[in-house]
XYZ file of C-alpha atoms in Angstrom:
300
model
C -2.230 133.086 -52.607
C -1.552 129.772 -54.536
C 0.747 127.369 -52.983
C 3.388 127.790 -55.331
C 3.641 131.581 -54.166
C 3.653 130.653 -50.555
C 6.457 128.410 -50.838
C 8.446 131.357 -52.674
C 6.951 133.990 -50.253
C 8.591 131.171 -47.290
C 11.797 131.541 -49.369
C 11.988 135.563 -49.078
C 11.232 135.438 -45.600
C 14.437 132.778 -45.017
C 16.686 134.818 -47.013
C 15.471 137.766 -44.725
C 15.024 136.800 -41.206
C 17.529 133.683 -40.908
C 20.301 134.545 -44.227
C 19.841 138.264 -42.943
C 20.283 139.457 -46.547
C 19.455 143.212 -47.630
C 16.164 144.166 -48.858
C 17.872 145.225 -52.201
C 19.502 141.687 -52.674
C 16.275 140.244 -51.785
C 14.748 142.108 -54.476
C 17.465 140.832 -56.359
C 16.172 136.915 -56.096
C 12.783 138.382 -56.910
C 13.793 139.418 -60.250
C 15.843 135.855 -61.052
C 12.606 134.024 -60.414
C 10.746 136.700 -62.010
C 12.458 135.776 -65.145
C 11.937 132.410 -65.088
C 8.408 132.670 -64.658
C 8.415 134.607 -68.057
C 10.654 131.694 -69.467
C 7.754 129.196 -67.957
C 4.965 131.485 -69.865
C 6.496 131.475 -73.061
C 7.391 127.859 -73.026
C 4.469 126.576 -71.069
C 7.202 124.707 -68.626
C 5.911 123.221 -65.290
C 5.732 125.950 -62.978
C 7.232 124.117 -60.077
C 10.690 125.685 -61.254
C 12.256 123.634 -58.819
C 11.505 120.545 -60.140
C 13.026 121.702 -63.235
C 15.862 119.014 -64.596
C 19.110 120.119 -65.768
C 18.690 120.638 -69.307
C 15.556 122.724 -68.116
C 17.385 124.894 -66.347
C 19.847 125.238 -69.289
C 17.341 125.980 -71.684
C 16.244 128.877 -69.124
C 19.591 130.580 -69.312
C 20.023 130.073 -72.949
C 16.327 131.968 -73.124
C 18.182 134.982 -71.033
C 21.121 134.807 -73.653
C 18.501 135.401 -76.075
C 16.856 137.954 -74.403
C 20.304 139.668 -74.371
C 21.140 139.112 -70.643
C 25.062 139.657 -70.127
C 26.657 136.365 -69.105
C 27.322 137.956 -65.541
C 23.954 138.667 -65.275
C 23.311 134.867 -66.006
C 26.048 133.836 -64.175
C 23.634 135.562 -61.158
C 20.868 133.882 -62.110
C 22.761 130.416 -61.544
C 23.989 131.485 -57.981
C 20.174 132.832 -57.276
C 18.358 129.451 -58.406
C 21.153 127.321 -57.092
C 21.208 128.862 -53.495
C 16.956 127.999 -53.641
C 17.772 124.432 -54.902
C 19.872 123.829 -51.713
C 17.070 125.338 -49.474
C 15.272 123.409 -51.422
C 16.825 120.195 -50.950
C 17.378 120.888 -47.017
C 13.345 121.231 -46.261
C 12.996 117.648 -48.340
C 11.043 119.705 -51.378
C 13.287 118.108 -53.728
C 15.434 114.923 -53.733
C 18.721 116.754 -54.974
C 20.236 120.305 -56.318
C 20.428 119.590 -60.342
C 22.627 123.468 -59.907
C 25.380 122.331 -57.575
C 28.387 122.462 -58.920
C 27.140 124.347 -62.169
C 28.324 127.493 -63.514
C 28.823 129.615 -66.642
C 31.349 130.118 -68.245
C 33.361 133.830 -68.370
C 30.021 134.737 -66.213
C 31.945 137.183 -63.934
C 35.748 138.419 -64.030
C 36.842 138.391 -60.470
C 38.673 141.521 -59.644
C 41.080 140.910 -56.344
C 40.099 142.381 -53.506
C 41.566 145.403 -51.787
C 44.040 143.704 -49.322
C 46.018 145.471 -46.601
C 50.208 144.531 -46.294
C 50.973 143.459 -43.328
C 53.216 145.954 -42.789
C 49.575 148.701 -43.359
C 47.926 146.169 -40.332
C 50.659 146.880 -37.554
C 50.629 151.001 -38.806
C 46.696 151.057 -38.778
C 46.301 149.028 -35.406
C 49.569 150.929 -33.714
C 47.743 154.669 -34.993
C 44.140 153.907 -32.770
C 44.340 155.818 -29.981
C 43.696 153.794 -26.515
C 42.662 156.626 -24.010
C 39.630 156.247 -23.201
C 36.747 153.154 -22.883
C 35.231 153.985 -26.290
C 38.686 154.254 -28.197
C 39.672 150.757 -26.700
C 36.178 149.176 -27.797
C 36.468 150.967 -31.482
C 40.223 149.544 -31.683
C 38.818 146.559 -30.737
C 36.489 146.236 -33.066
C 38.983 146.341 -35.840
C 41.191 143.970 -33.977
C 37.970 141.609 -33.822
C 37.418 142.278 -37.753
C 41.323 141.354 -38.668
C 42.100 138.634 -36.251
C 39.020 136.440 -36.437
C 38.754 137.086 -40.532
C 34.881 137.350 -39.925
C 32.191 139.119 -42.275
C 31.040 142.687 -40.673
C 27.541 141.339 -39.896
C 29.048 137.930 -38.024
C 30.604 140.920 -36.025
C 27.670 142.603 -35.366
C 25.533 139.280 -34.102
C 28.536 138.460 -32.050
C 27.211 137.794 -28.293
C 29.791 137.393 -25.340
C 28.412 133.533 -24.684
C 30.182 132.827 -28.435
C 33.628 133.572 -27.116
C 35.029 130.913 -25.258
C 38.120 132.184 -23.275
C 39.073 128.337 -21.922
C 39.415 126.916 -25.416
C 40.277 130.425 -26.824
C 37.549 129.787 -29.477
C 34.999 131.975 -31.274
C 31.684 130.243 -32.150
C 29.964 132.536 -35.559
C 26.495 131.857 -35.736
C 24.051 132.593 -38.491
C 26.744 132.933 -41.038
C 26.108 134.085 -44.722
C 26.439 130.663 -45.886
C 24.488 128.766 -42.845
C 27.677 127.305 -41.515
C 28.376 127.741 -37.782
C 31.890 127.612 -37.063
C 34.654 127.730 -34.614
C 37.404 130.101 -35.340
C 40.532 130.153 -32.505
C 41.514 132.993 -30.892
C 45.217 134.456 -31.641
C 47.379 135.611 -28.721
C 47.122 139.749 -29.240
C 43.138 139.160 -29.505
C 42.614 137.054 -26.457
C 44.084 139.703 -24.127
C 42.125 142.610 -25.337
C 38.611 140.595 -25.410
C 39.188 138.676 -22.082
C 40.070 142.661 -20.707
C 37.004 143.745 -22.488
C 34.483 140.885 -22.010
C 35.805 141.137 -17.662
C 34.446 144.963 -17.810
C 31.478 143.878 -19.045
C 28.014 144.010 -15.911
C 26.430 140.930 -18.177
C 28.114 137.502 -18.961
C 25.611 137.688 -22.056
C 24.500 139.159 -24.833
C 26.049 141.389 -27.742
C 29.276 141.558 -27.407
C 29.909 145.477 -28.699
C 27.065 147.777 -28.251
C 26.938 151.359 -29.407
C 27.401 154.089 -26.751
C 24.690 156.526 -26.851
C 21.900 154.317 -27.253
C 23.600 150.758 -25.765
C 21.946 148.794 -28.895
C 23.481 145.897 -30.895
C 26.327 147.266 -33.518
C 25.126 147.940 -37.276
C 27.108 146.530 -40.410
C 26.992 150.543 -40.975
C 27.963 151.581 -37.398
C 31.340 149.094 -37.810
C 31.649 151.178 -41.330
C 31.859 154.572 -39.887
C 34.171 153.124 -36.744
C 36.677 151.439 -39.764
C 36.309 154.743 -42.156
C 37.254 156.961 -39.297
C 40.178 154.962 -38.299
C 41.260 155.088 -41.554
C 41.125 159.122 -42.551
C 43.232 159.272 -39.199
C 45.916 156.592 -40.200
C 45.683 158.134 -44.425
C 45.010 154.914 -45.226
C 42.062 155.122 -48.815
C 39.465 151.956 -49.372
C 39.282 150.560 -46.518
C 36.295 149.496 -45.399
C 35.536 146.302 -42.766
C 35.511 143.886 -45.379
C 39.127 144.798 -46.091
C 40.238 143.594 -43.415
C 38.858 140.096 -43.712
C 40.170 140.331 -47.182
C 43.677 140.978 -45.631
C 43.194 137.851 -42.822
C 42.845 135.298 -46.028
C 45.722 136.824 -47.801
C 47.933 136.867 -44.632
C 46.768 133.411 -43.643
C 47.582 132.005 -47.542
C 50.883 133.754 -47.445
C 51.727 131.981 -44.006
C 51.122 128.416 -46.131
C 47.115 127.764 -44.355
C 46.021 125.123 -47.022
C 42.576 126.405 -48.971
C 40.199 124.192 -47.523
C 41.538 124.794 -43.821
C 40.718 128.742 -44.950
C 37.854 128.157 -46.784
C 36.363 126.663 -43.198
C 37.909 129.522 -41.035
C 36.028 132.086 -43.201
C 32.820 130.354 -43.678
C 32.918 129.324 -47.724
C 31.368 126.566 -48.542
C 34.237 125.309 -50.771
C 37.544 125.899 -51.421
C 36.795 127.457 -54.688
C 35.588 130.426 -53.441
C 38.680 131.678 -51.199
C 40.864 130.489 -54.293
C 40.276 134.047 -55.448
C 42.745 134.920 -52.668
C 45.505 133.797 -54.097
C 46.437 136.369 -56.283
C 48.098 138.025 -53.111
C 50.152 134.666 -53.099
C 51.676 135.195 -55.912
C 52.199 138.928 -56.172
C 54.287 138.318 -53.144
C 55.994 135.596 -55.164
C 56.465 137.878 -58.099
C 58.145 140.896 -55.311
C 59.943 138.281 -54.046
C 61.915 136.906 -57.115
C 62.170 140.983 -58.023
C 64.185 141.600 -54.942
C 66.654 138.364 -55.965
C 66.755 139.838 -59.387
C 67.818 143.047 -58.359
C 70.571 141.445 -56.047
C 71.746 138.977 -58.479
C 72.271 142.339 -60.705
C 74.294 144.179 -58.600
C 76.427 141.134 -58.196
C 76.810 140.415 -61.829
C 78.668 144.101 -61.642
């Protein structure tokens, strides 16, 4: 194995064991750099992609317009090589990411995400039944998901040393975007995990284990406990993800500035929680409706 391919093969094994990305997206990267190395062949470029100047780079995506490649599918390609630039950049390979900041143009159409009303929170959390241990740990769970806005997997790696009860703080580890945070606690939350981390025989490690086999939760364990919950309340679409959807909307519709959400949820810019403003303004839009349909009657 050359050096060039060990570096890469150190890059997989980063996005694996220390990102904790999928296989599949993984496989995914693969295929970006895969690409370029065809772009390299046929242009007889420097094979050190990474030292690769800007209008290299752009002459690589223009090559996978060429080739036919949609402009989302380029657009992935961008996020691909610029997420290895900052790696990059952070071990001292390169002196600077030539990507950051760049993107194409019309590369992706962002459809909003599925977002619970407020009023569809208090129905769904009131409907979990609290009889027994597990049904208080499951409701819990979804309480965890909505409250702290976190992604399924941050849930998942949560261990009881990361919640501070003194400060009423949570401290997310490991996050998609490698940026540890501290998230505060609301009110309804700190009861049931102070209740919850008390029962608990160990003052450490994961904070929610399954029941049968007492092993760390699964992003698809916290799936099946969200997707049950769900079918009971006949609530459709709803998966664990919606509910940190709903936290940003909720938070942006309470007047949280973008760039205090944007460090709540882990982005590494305000850009990317901007796509949660459409909820903003579809309430904006319901709410001049309602004056409109007063201001009617009283034209009568």
């Amino acid at each position: 194995m050359n050096s060039n391919q060990a570096y890469l093969e150190g890059y997989y094994e980063y996005l694996l064991h220390v990102r904790k990305l999928k296989k599949d997206s993984v496989k995914d990267v693969k295929c970006t750099f895969n690409k370029v190395k065809s772009f390299i062949d046929e242009r007889k470029a420097n094979e050190q992609f990474w030292y690769f100047e800007i209008d290299e780079f752009v002459a690589f995506f223009n090559y996978a317009e060429e080739k036919g490649m949609s402009p989302k599918s380029i657009g992935k390609f961008v996020t691909h090589l610029r997420s290895f630039l900052e790696y990059s950049w952070r071990v001292g390979k390169i002196k600077k990411n030539v990507l950051d900041g760049f993107s194409i143009k019309n590369a992706q159409v962002r459809i909003p995400p599925r977002v619970l009303s407020l009023e569809e929170v208090t129905t769904f959390i009131k409907a979990l039944p609290q009889v027994t241990r597990i049904e208080r740990e499951r409701r819990l769970i979804i309480l965890t998901l909505y409250g702290l806005g976190v992604r399924t997997s941050e849930l998942c790696r949560l261990n009881i040393q990361h919640i501070d009860l003194d400060k009423r703080q949570v401290y997310i580890v490991q996050s998609k975007n490698d940026i540890n945070r501290y998230i505060p606690i609301p009110d309804g939350l700190y009861i049931e995990l102070a209740i919850h981390i008390k029962g608990q025989r160990k003052r450490t490690g994961p904070l929610f284990k399954t029941h049968h086999k007492h092993k760390r939760l699964s992003v698809g364990y916290v799936g099946s406990v969200v997707k049950e919950a769900a079918v009971r309340v006949g609530l459709k679409s709803v998966t664990p993800k919606t509910f940190r959807h709903s936290f940003a909307s909720h938070m942006i519709e309470r007047g949280t500035p973008l760039e205090v959400l944007a460090s709540l949820m882990g982005h590494k810019t305000p850009k990317e929680t901007s796509v949660y403003l459409h909820s903003f303004e579809d309430s904006r839009k319901k709410s001049i409706s309602k004056l409109e349909g007063i201001l009617a009657k009283e034209d009568r």
